[in-house]
Amino acid sequence: MRKQMALVILVGCALGIHAGYAALPGSTGQARSAVQKIIIDTDIGGDIDDAFAVALALQSPEFEILGITTAWGDTTLRARLLSRFLKETGRTDIPVAIGMVKHPPGGRDTLTQARYAEATPEGQIYPNASDFLLEQIRQYPGEITLIVIGPETNIAAAIDQDATTFRNLKRVIVMGGSVYRGYDKDNGVNSEPSAEYNIAMDPPAAKKLFSSRVPLYLMPLDSTQIKLQLVRRSQLVSAGTPITDQITLLYCQWSPGCNGTPTLFDPVAVAYAVRPDLCPTKAMRLQVDDKGYTRVESGEPNVQVCLSSNADQFLDFLMPRLAGAPVTKSKR
C-alpha cells in the first residue's frame, strides 16, 4: 500500500497537483433509478478505458454487479487483473469468470497492464464465462442488463450454448461499431466509418448478437470518443481513494510516463445504463459485415444507437463518481 501511495504522490507531482486543488465539478443530485442487476463482459488490460468503465460500475449505487466476465486473448490473465482490482477496492463479493481464449488472426493481443495482473498468484479457479452468464440469466430471467465492452466472443458462445435462455436478458448494452464516424485522426478530424475493434476482432460473434432478438443498445465510435484531458486526470490522481489509486496504477502501466490521454470509449456504455439521457438513442437497422463494419440498411430496426453525446455532460457525471467515497457492497 505504501508503494501504491508513493506512486500516486509521484504521479501527482508530475501532473502539477498542489494542495488545495479545486473541487471536482458535477452535480450529485441526480435522481437514482431502481437497482439494476448487471453483468460486465470486458477485455480489460489492453486499453485503459475498460478499467475506467469497471470503476464507474463499482461506484454506481444503481447497480448490483452479479459478476464480471473476461473476453478475448489471455482471459485468465485478465481475470487475475480483475481479481486484484476488486480485492484492492474492497469488492471481492463480485465473481469473476473467464471467457474463451481467442487471439487476432496471425497474432496475439498485448496486455499493457500485465504486470498489475501478475501480482495475483496463479492457480485460482474461475468459472466459465458463458456458463456463468447463462446460469445468472436462469436465476434472474428478464432482469439482467449485460454490458459488453470487448469483442463479443463470449456472447456468441452463450448464444450457441442456449439461445432461448440468452433471450431472457433484459437488454444488452454494447460499446462497439462505427456508423457515420470512424476513429478520429491524430489532428482531431473525424474520419469515415471504421471497422471498430470490438466488432472487427470477431465479426461472426457480433453477427450472432445483432440477430439474437435481445433488446440491443449500441454506443459506437460516433458517440464514445471522449478524451480525459490533463486537468481531469489530475483530479482523479489527487482524490486518493482505493478506486482512484488503482486506476492510477493501471493508467501508468498503460501509458509509461503517466502522460497519455485516454479515450473513454467503454465508460459511455456503463454510464448509459444509469443515465440514458447522456447518450440518446435512435432506432436503426445495422448489419455486421465480414470485415467488422456496422452497415446501415433498410428494414425493421434491430438496435438502438447513440450517434452523439455531450462530452462535458458525460465527464461531469463521471468524475464525481470515480473520485467519490467508495460505494458499499450491494446486498445479494
Tab-separated table of N, CA and C in Angstrom, residues 181-330:
chain	number	residue	atom	x	y	z
A	181	ARG	N	-19.173	7.829	-38.149
A	181	ARG	CA	-17.892	8.395	-37.713
A	181	ARG	C	-16.946	7.270	-37.333
A	182	GLY	N	-15.745	7.312	-37.898
A	182	GLY	CA	-14.745	6.323	-37.546
A	182	GLY	C	-13.800	6.835	-36.480
A	183	TYR	N	-12.674	6.154	-36.311
A	183	TYR	CA	-11.682	6.604	-35.342
A	183	TYR	C	-11.164	7.977	-35.750
A	184	ASP	N	-11.124	8.886	-34.772
A	184	ASP	CA	-10.615	10.225	-35.049
A	184	ASP	C	-9.149	10.150	-35.450
A	185	LYS	N	-8.761	11.013	-36.373
A	185	LYS	CA	-7.366	11.090	-36.782
A	185	LYS	C	-6.566	11.873	-35.752
A	186	ASP	N	-5.244	11.829	-35.876
A	186	ASP	CA	-4.366	12.484	-34.899
A	186	ASP	C	-4.637	13.973	-34.768
A	187	ASN	N	-5.101	14.583	-35.831
A	187	ASN	CA	-5.375	16.024	-35.777
A	187	ASN	C	-6.771	16.342	-35.262
A	188	GLY	N	-7.463	15.309	-34.811
A	188	GLY	CA	-8.788	15.505	-34.248
A	188	GLY	C	-9.909	15.493	-35.251
A	189	VAL	N	-9.593	15.375	-36.520
A	189	VAL	CA	-10.610	15.367	-37.559
A	189	VAL	C	-11.288	13.996	-37.605
A	190	ASN	N	-12.627	14.014	-37.695
A	190	ASN	CA	-13.363	12.755	-37.783
A	190	ASN	C	-13.126	12.095	-39.135
A	191	SER	N	-13.021	10.786	-39.113
A	191	SER	CA	-12.779	10.050	-40.349
A	191	SER	C	-14.048	9.339	-40.807
A	192	GLU	N	-13.935	8.655	-41.929
A	192	GLU	CA	-15.035	7.835	-42.431
A	192	GLU	C	-15.248	6.649	-41.478
A	193	PRO	N	-16.412	5.995	-41.553
A	193	PRO	CA	-16.666	4.840	-40.679
A	193	PRO	C	-15.523	3.829	-40.698
A	194	SER	N	-15.263	3.244	-39.530
A	194	SER	CA	-14.163	2.295	-39.359
A	194	SER	C	-14.706	0.914	-39.002
A	195	ALA	N	-13.868	-0.076	-39.174
A	195	ALA	CA	-14.138	-1.390	-38.590
A	195	ALA	C	-13.690	-1.301	-37.138
A	196	GLU	N	-14.621	-0.975	-36.248
A	196	GLU	CA	-14.289	-0.732	-34.834
A	196	GLU	C	-13.785	-2.017	-34.182
A	197	TYR	N	-12.835	-1.886	-33.278
A	197	TYR	CA	-12.085	-3.012	-32.719
A	197	TYR	C	-12.988	-4.111	-32.143
A	198	ASN	N	-13.905	-3.767	-31.250
A	198	ASN	CA	-14.694	-4.794	-30.568
A	198	ASN	C	-15.518	-5.631	-31.533
A	199	ILE	N	-15.950	-5.020	-32.626
A	199	ILE	CA	-16.702	-5.759	-33.641
A	199	ILE	C	-15.752	-6.486	-34.582
A	200	ALA	N	-14.688	-5.806	-35.001
A	200	ALA	CA	-13.795	-6.340	-36.027
A	200	ALA	C	-12.974	-7.534	-35.566
A	201	MET	N	-12.726	-7.661	-34.257
A	201	MET	CA	-11.943	-8.798	-33.791
A	201	MET	C	-12.679	-10.117	-33.951
A	202	ASP	N	-14.015	-10.074	-33.939
A	202	ASP	CA	-14.782	-11.315	-34.074
A	202	ASP	C	-16.127	-11.015	-34.725
A	203	PRO	N	-16.116	-10.688	-36.039
A	203	PRO	CA	-17.380	-10.359	-36.719
A	203	PRO	C	-18.448	-11.451	-36.629
A	204	PRO	N	-18.110	-12.740	-36.747
A	204	PRO	CA	-19.168	-13.748	-36.629
A	204	PRO	C	-19.875	-13.708	-35.275
A	205	ALA	N	-19.119	-13.418	-34.207
A	205	ALA	CA	-19.736	-13.318	-32.885
A	205	ALA	C	-20.672	-12.121	-32.814
A	206	ALA	N	-20.232	-10.985	-33.348
A	206	ALA	CA	-21.074	-9.788	-33.349
A	206	ALA	C	-22.347	-10.025	-34.145
A	207	LYS	N	-22.246	-10.725	-35.273
A	207	LYS	CA	-23.432	-11.024	-36.078
A	207	LYS	C	-24.460	-11.805	-35.267
A	208	LYS	N	-23.998	-12.747	-34.474
A	208	LYS	CA	-24.925	-13.538	-33.656
A	208	LYS	C	-25.632	-12.671	-32.632
A	209	LEU	N	-24.910	-11.727	-32.029
A	209	LEU	CA	-25.540	-10.836	-31.064
A	209	LEU	C	-26.572	-9.939	-31.747
A	210	PHE	N	-26.216	-9.370	-32.909
A	210	PHE	CA	-27.117	-8.452	-33.593
A	210	PHE	C	-28.386	-9.148	-34.097
A	211	SER	N	-28.332	-10.446	-34.257
A	211	SER	CA	-29.516	-11.184	-34.718
A	211	SER	C	-30.171	-11.987	-33.600
A	212	SER	N	-29.794	-11.718	-32.359
A	212	SER	CA	-30.255	-12.527	-31.223
A	212	SER	C	-31.673	-12.205	-30.772
A	213	ARG	N	-32.211	-11.072	-31.218
A	213	ARG	CA	-33.550	-10.604	-30.836
A	213	ARG	C	-33.639	-10.198	-29.363
A	214	VAL	N	-32.492	-9.933	-28.755
A	214	VAL	CA	-32.463	-9.336	-27.416
A	214	VAL	C	-32.420	-7.819	-27.589
A	215	PRO	N	-33.141	-7.035	-26.774
A	215	PRO	CA	-33.041	-5.572	-26.886
A	215	PRO	C	-31.589	-5.127	-26.813
A	216	LEU	N	-31.137	-4.437	-27.870
A	216	LEU	CA	-29.725	-4.119	-28.029
A	216	LEU	C	-29.534	-2.613	-28.131
A	217	TYR	N	-28.582	-2.093	-27.360
A	217	TYR	CA	-28.266	-0.667	-27.336
A	217	TYR	C	-26.793	-0.517	-27.657
A	218	LEU	N	-26.488	0.284	-28.687
A	218	LEU	CA	-25.126	0.376	-29.196
A	218	LEU	C	-24.550	1.763	-28.966
A	219	MET	N	-23.352	1.804	-28.374
A	219	MET	CA	-22.591	3.038	-28.181
A	219	MET	C	-21.375	2.962	-29.112
A	220	PRO	N	-21.484	3.461	-30.341
A	220	PRO	CA	-20.410	3.314	-31.323
A	220	PRO	C	-19.373	4.427	-31.225
A	221	LEU	N	-18.398	4.385	-32.131
A	221	LEU	CA	-17.378	5.431	-32.174
A	221	LEU	C	-17.990	6.821	-32.341
A	222	ASP	N	-19.140	6.889	-32.967
A	222	ASP	CA	-19.809	8.173	-33.195
A	222	ASP	C	-19.996	8.964	-31.907
A	223	SER	N	-20.178	8.272	-30.767
A	223	SER	CA	-20.538	8.955	-29.520
A	223	SER	C	-19.590	8.693	-28.355
A	224	THR	N	-18.542	7.895	-28.556
A	224	THR	CA	-17.736	7.459	-27.405
A	224	THR	C	-16.291	7.950	-27.404
A	225	GLN	N	-15.907	8.769	-28.372
A	225	GLN	CA	-14.506	9.213	-28.423
A	225	GLN	C	-14.316	10.458	-27.558
A	226	ILE	N	-14.443	10.243	-26.255
A	226	ILE	CA	-14.368	11.318	-25.265
A	226	ILE	C	-13.005	11.253	-24.577
A	227	LYS	N	-12.261	12.333	-24.647
A	227	LYS	CA	-10.901	12.371	-24.107
A	227	LYS	C	-10.898	12.798	-22.638
A	228	LEU	N	-10.034	12.165	-21.857
A	228	LEU	CA	-9.824	12.563	-20.468
A	228	LEU	C	-8.549	13.400	-20.417
A	229	GLN	N	-8.720	14.716	-20.425
A	229	GLN	CA	-7.583	15.619	-20.517
A	229	GLN	C	-6.873	15.774	-19.177
A	230	LEU	N	-5.739	16.462	-19.208
A	230	LEU	CA	-4.824	16.550	-18.077
A	230	LEU	C	-5.492	17.048	-16.795
A	231	VAL	N	-6.274	18.116	-16.880
A	231	VAL	CA	-6.866	18.686	-15.665
A	231	VAL	C	-7.733	17.660	-14.954
A	232	ARG	N	-8.555	16.961	-15.703
A	232	ARG	CA	-9.445	15.974	-15.071
A	232	ARG	C	-8.664	14.752	-14.603
A	233	ARG	N	-7.631	14.362	-15.316
A	233	ARG	CA	-6.783	13.266	-14.822
A	233	ARG	C	-6.142	13.643	-13.496
A	234	SER	N	-5.715	14.883	-13.376
A	234	SER	CA	-5.090	15.348	-12.141
A	234	SER	C	-6.055	15.262	-10.974
A	235	GLN	N	-7.314	15.556	-11.233
A	235	GLN	CA	-8.316	15.476	-10.180
A	235	GLN	C	-8.470	14.059	-9.658
A	236	LEU	N	-8.411	13.084	-10.557
A	236	LEU	CA	-8.524	11.697	-10.126
A	236	LEU	C	-7.325	11.279	-9.292
A	237	VAL	N	-6.136	11.614	-9.752
A	237	VAL	CA	-4.921	11.249	-9.017
A	237	VAL	C	-4.938	11.832	-7.617
A	238	SER	N	-5.397	13.052	-7.492
A	238	SER	CA	-5.363	13.726	-6.198
A	238	SER	C	-6.440	13.241	-5.243
A	239	ALA	N	-7.430	12.491	-5.742
A	239	ALA	CA	-8.525	12.058	-4.872
A	239	ALA	C	-8.052	11.076	-3.803
A	240	GLY	N	-7.108	10.198	-4.156
A	240	GLY	CA	-6.509	9.308	-3.162
A	240	GLY	C	-7.440	8.282	-2.567
A	241	THR	N	-8.439	7.810	-3.331
A	241	THR	CA	-9.336	6.766	-2.840
A	241	THR	C	-8.844	5.403	-3.333
A	242	PRO	N	-9.361	4.304	-2.769
A	242	PRO	CA	-8.947	2.990	-3.282
A	242	PRO	C	-9.184	2.840	-4.789
A	243	ILE	N	-10.296	3.366	-5.275
A	243	ILE	CA	-10.601	3.269	-6.713
A	243	ILE	C	-9.612	4.089	-7.526
A	244	THR	N	-9.404	5.337	-7.157
A	244	THR	CA	-8.528	6.200	-7.969
A	244	THR	C	-7.070	5.769	-7.861
A	245	ASP	N	-6.664	5.202	-6.722
A	245	ASP	CA	-5.294	4.691	-6.621
A	245	ASP	C	-5.062	3.538	-7.610
A	246	GLN	N	-6.044	2.645	-7.722
A	246	GLN	CA	-5.890	1.514	-8.643
A	246	GLN	C	-5.960	1.978	-10.101
A	247	ILE	N	-6.832	2.917	-10.395
A	247	ILE	CA	-6.876	3.475	-11.745
A	247	ILE	C	-5.534	4.095	-12.108
A	248	THR	N	-4.930	4.795	-11.139
A	248	THR	CA	-3.635	5.437	-11.384
A	248	THR	C	-2.559	4.403	-11.712
A	249	LEU	N	-2.530	3.317	-10.957
A	249	LEU	CA	-1.545	2.268	-11.219
A	249	LEU	C	-1.716	1.682	-12.620
A	250	LEU	N	-2.954	1.384	-12.985
A	250	LEU	CA	-3.219	0.813	-14.300
A	250	LEU	C	-2.933	1.820	-15.413
A	251	TYR	N	-3.300	3.064	-15.171
A	251	TYR	CA	-3.067	4.118	-16.163
A	251	TYR	C	-1.573	4.270	-16.452
A	252	CYS	N	-0.747	4.231	-15.413
A	252	CYS	CA	0.693	4.425	-15.599
A	252	CYS	C	1.361	3.214	-16.242
A	253	GLN	N	0.749	2.044	-16.153
A	253	GLN	CA	1.253	0.911	-16.934
A	253	GLN	C	0.813	1.025	-18.384
A	254	TRP	N	-0.398	1.495	-18.603
A	254	TRP	CA	-0.886	1.689	-19.974
A	254	TRP	C	-0.098	2.786	-20.687
A	255	SER	N	0.267	3.830	-19.933
A	255	SER	CA	0.982	4.970	-20.501
A	255	SER	C	2.257	5.211	-19.710
A	256	PRO	N	3.358	4.543	-20.049
A	256	PRO	CA	4.623	4.799	-19.352
A	256	PRO	C	4.955	6.286	-19.381
A	257	GLY	N	5.240	6.815	-18.203
A	257	GLY	CA	5.418	8.250	-18.079
A	257	GLY	C	4.171	8.944	-17.572
A	258	CYS	N	3.078	8.186	-17.554
A	258	CYS	CA	1.816	8.673	-16.965
A	258	CYS	C	1.342	9.977	-17.605
A	259	ASN	N	1.463	10.087	-18.922
A	259	ASN	CA	1.056	11.336	-19.562
A	259	ASN	C	0.201	11.133	-20.805
A	260	GLY	N	-0.228	9.899	-21.090
A	260	GLY	CA	-1.099	9.668	-22.236
A	260	GLY	C	-2.512	10.153	-21.976
A	261	THR	N	-3.236	10.453	-23.030
A	261	THR	CA	-4.618	10.923	-22.914
A	261	THR	C	-5.574	9.780	-23.244
A	262	PRO	N	-6.277	9.240	-22.245
A	262	PRO	CA	-7.205	8.139	-22.518
A	262	PRO	C	-8.421	8.610	-23.309
A	263	THR	N	-8.923	7.734	-24.151
A	263	THR	CA	-10.228	7.922	-24.776
A	263	THR	C	-11.206	7.002	-24.067
A	264	LEU	N	-12.274	7.574	-23.548
A	264	LEU	CA	-13.166	6.835	-22.653
A	264	LEU	C	-14.318	6.180	-23.419
A	265	PHE	N	-13.966	5.296	-24.342
A	265	PHE	CA	-14.996	4.599	-25.105
A	265	PHE	C	-15.949	3.829	-24.181
A	266	ASP	N	-15.396	2.895	-23.421
A	266	ASP	CA	-16.211	1.931	-22.682
A	266	ASP	C	-17.053	2.529	-21.549
A	267	PRO	N	-16.561	3.523	-20.814
A	267	PRO	CA	-17.400	4.067	-19.748
A	267	PRO	C	-18.720	4.650	-20.243
A	268	VAL	N	-18.799	5.023	-21.520
A	268	VAL	CA	-20.067	5.554	-22.046
A	268	VAL	C	-21.154	4.485	-21.974
A	269	ALA	N	-20.802	3.232	-22.230
A	269	ALA	CA	-21.788	2.151	-22.160
A	269	ALA	C	-22.289	1.957	-20.737
A	270	VAL	N	-21.379	2.042	-19.766
A	270	VAL	CA	-21.783	1.913	-18.360
A	270	VAL	C	-22.640	3.100	-17.938
A	271	ALA	N	-22.230	4.291	-18.334
A	271	ALA	CA	-22.989	5.492	-17.981
A	271	ALA	C	-24.397	5.446	-18.567
A	272	TYR	N	-24.527	4.907	-19.775
A	272	TYR	CA	-25.846	4.841	-20.408
A	272	TYR	C	-26.830	4.045	-19.559
A	273	ALA	N	-26.351	2.989	-18.914
A	273	ALA	CA	-27.244	2.165	-18.095
A	273	ALA	C	-27.831	2.950	-16.926
A	274	VAL	N	-27.095	3.972	-16.460
A	274	VAL	CA	-27.558	4.799	-15.342
A	274	VAL	C	-28.284	6.035	-15.844
A	275	ARG	N	-27.693	6.691	-16.831
A	275	ARG	CA	-28.204	7.970	-17.333
A	275	ARG	C	-28.354	7.914	-18.854
A	276	PRO	N	-29.443	7.323	-19.356
A	276	PRO	CA	-29.611	7.229	-20.809
A	276	PRO	C	-29.703	8.584	-21.498
A	277	ASP	N	-30.018	9.624	-20.741
A	277	ASP	CA	-30.078	10.954	-21.340
A	277	ASP	C	-28.699	11.457	-21.769
A	278	LEU	N	-27.634	10.847	-21.234
A	278	LEU	CA	-26.289	11.258	-21.621
A	278	LEU	C	-25.931	10.822	-23.036
A	279	CYS	N	-26.666	9.860	-23.562
A	279	CYS	CA	-26.372	9.349	-24.905
A	279	CYS	C	-27.680	8.873	-25.543
A	280	PRO	N	-28.556	9.811	-25.954
A	280	PRO	CA	-29.861	9.432	-26.505
A	280	PRO	C	-29.718	8.524	-27.724
A	281	THR	N	-30.609	7.565	-27.849
A	281	THR	CA	-30.500	6.580	-28.916
A	281	THR	C	-31.570	6.768	-29.995
A	282	LYS	N	-31.279	6.181	-31.140
A	282	LYS	CA	-32.177	6.200	-32.292
A	282	LYS	C	-32.316	4.770	-32.806
A	283	ALA	N	-33.540	4.367	-33.122
A	283	ALA	CA	-33.771	3.027	-33.655
A	283	ALA	C	-33.211	2.936	-35.072
A	284	MET	N	-32.395	1.920	-35.323
A	284	MET	CA	-31.780	1.742	-36.636
A	284	MET	C	-31.690	0.249	-36.945
A	285	ARG	N	-31.444	-0.031	-38.192
A	285	ARG	CA	-31.112	-1.402	-38.577
A	285	ARG	C	-29.664	-1.423	-39.038
A	286	LEU	N	-28.846	-2.207	-38.346
A	286	LEU	CA	-27.431	-2.325	-38.685
A	286	LEU	C	-27.098	-3.780	-38.987
A	287	GLN	N	-26.223	-3.946	-39.937
A	287	GLN	CA	-25.727	-5.273	-40.276
A	287	GLN	C	-24.218	-5.289	-40.104
A	288	VAL	N	-23.699	-6.325	-39.472
A	288	VAL	CA	-22.254	-6.502	-39.334
A	288	VAL	C	-21.751	-7.269	-40.543
A	289	ASP	N	-20.766	-6.695	-41.253
A	289	ASP	CA	-20.224	-7.424	-42.404
A	289	ASP	C	-19.004	-8.239	-41.985
A	290	ASP	N	-18.423	-8.943	-42.938
A	290	ASP	CA	-17.342	-9.878	-42.616
A	290	ASP	C	-16.064	-9.187	-42.162
A	291	LYS	N	-15.925	-7.888	-42.455
A	291	LYS	CA	-14.744	-7.141	-42.038
A	291	LYS	C	-14.942	-6.399	-40.726
A	292	GLY	N	-16.137	-6.487	-40.162
A	292	GLY	CA	-16.385	-5.851	-38.876
A	292	GLY	C	-16.973	-4.457	-38.954
A	293	TYR	N	-17.422	-4.043	-40.139
A	293	TYR	CA	-18.122	-2.766	-40.266
A	293	TYR	C	-19.584	-2.961	-39.856
A	294	THR	N	-20.162	-1.931	-39.266
A	294	THR	CA	-21.586	-1.953	-38.930
A	294	THR	C	-22.315	-1.068	-39.939
A	295	ARG	N	-22.927	-1.704	-40.914
A	295	ARG	CA	-23.523	-1.020	-42.048
A	295	ARG	C	-25.003	-0.718	-41.798
A	296	VAL	N	-25.415	0.493	-42.174
A	296	VAL	CA	-26.820	0.864	-42.098
A	296	VAL	C	-27.557	0.229	-43.265
A	297	GLU	N	-28.706	-0.373	-42.970
A	297	GLU	CA	-29.524	-0.915	-44.044
A	297	GLU	C	-30.991	-0.638	-43.753
A	298	SER	N	-31.817	-0.754	-44.781
A	298	SER	CA	-33.245	-0.506	-44.603
A	298	SER	C	-33.902	-1.733	-43.979
A	299	GLY	N	-35.062	-1.498	-43.399
A	299	GLY	CA	-35.787	-2.599	-42.785
A	299	GLY	C	-36.098	-2.333	-41.331
A	300	GLU	N	-36.663	-3.324	-40.699
A	300	GLU	CA	-37.072	-3.198	-39.300
A	300	GLU	C	-35.849	-2.974	-38.405
A	301	PRO	N	-35.902	-1.974	-37.504
A	301	PRO	CA	-34.751	-1.723	-36.620
A	301	PRO	C	-34.408	-2.939	-35.767
A	302	ASN	N	-33.122	-3.148	-35.542
A	302	ASN	CA	-32.676	-4.235	-34.669
A	302	ASN	C	-31.800	-3.739	-33.524
A	303	VAL	N	-31.608	-2.398	-33.445
A	303	VAL	CA	-30.736	-1.868	-32.401
A	303	VAL	C	-31.059	-0.402	-32.171
A	304	GLN	N	-30.915	0.026	-30.925
A	304	GLN	CA	-30.989	1.435	-30.569
A	304	GLN	C	-29.562	1.967	-30.532
A	305	VAL	N	-29.288	3.042	-31.281
A	305	VAL	CA	-27.922	3.514	-31.474
A	305	VAL	C	-27.775	4.950	-30.967
A	306	CYS	N	-26.719	5.203	-30.192
A	306	CYS	CA	-26.398	6.566	-29.768
A	306	CYS	C	-25.389	7.143	-30.761
A	307	LEU	N	-25.815	8.147	-31.509
A	307	LEU	CA	-24.975	8.712	-32.558
A	307	LEU	C	-24.202	9.944	-32.114
A	308	SER	N	-24.542	10.515	-30.968
A	308	SER	CA	-23.796	11.676	-30.477
A	308	SER	C	-23.984	11.804	-28.980
A	309	SER	N	-23.000	12.414	-28.331
A	309	SER	CA	-23.061	12.645	-26.887
A	309	SER	C	-22.368	13.961	-26.581
A	310	ASN	N	-22.675	14.501	-25.414
A	310	ASN	CA	-22.048	15.745	-24.966
A	310	ASN	C	-20.913	15.384	-24.016
A	311	ALA	N	-19.676	15.635	-24.429
A	311	ALA	CA	-18.513	15.216	-23.644
A	311	ALA	C	-18.499	15.863	-22.263
A	312	ASP	N	-18.806	17.149	-22.182
A	312	ASP	CA	-18.765	17.839	-20.887
A	312	ASP	C	-19.797	17.271	-19.929
A	313	GLN	N	-21.006	17.009	-20.424
A	313	GLN	CA	-22.035	16.439	-19.557
A	313	GLN	C	-21.633	15.048	-19.069
A	314	PHE	N	-21.056	14.258	-19.973
A	314	PHE	CA	-20.611	12.926	-19.587
A	314	PHE	C	-19.524	13.003	-18.511
A	315	LEU	N	-18.534	13.856	-18.706
A	315	LEU	CA	-17.426	13.957	-17.752
A	315	LEU	C	-17.890	14.542	-16.425
A	316	ASP	N	-18.854	15.441	-16.458
A	316	ASP	CA	-19.398	15.983	-15.211
A	316	ASP	C	-20.164	14.923	-14.427
A	317	PHE	N	-20.660	13.923	-15.117
A	317	PHE	CA	-21.278	12.768	-14.451
A	317	PHE	C	-20.216	11.804	-13.939
A	318	LEU	N	-19.223	11.528	-14.775
A	318	LEU	CA	-18.210	10.517	-14.466
A	318	LEU	C	-17.304	10.902	-13.312
A	319	MET	N	-16.767	12.101	-13.343
A	319	MET	CA	-15.692	12.466	-12.439
A	319	MET	C	-16.061	12.406	-10.958
A	320	PRO	N	-17.182	12.985	-10.526
A	320	PRO	CA	-17.523	12.888	-9.106
A	320	PRO	C	-17.748	11.451	-8.650
A	321	ARG	N	-18.219	10.623	-9.554
A	321	ARG	CA	-18.433	9.216	-9.189
A	321	ARG	C	-17.102	8.515	-8.939
A	322	LEU	N	-16.174	8.656	-9.865
A	322	LEU	CA	-14.893	7.962	-9.717
A	322	LEU	C	-14.133	8.447	-8.498
A	323	ALA	N	-14.201	9.734	-8.207
A	323	ALA	CA	-13.406	10.308	-7.114
A	323	ALA	C	-14.158	10.352	-5.789
A	324	GLY	N	-15.401	9.888	-5.768
A	324	GLY	CA	-16.200	9.954	-4.550
A	324	GLY	C	-15.876	8.832	-3.582
A	325	ALA	N	-16.563	8.848	-2.462
A	325	ALA	CA	-16.387	7.804	-1.450
A	325	ALA	C	-16.783	6.456	-2.028
A	326	PRO	N	-16.119	5.379	-1.626
A	326	PRO	CA	-16.460	4.056	-2.148
A	326	PRO	C	-17.915	3.701	-1.885
A	327	VAL	N	-18.545	3.060	-2.851
A	327	VAL	CA	-19.924	2.610	-2.717
A	327	VAL	C	-19.919	1.311	-1.931
A	328	THR	N	-20.854	1.174	-1.005
A	328	THR	CA	-20.929	-0.049	-0.198
A	328	THR	C	-21.381	-1.218	-1.059
A	329	LYS	N	-21.058	-2.411	-0.610
A	329	LYS	CA	-21.394	-3.606	-1.346
A	329	LYS	C	-22.913	-3.746	-1.466
A	330	SER	N	-23.374	-4.151	-2.651
A	330	SER	CA	-24.810	-4.399	-2.827
A	330	SER	C	-25.179	-5.693	-2.124
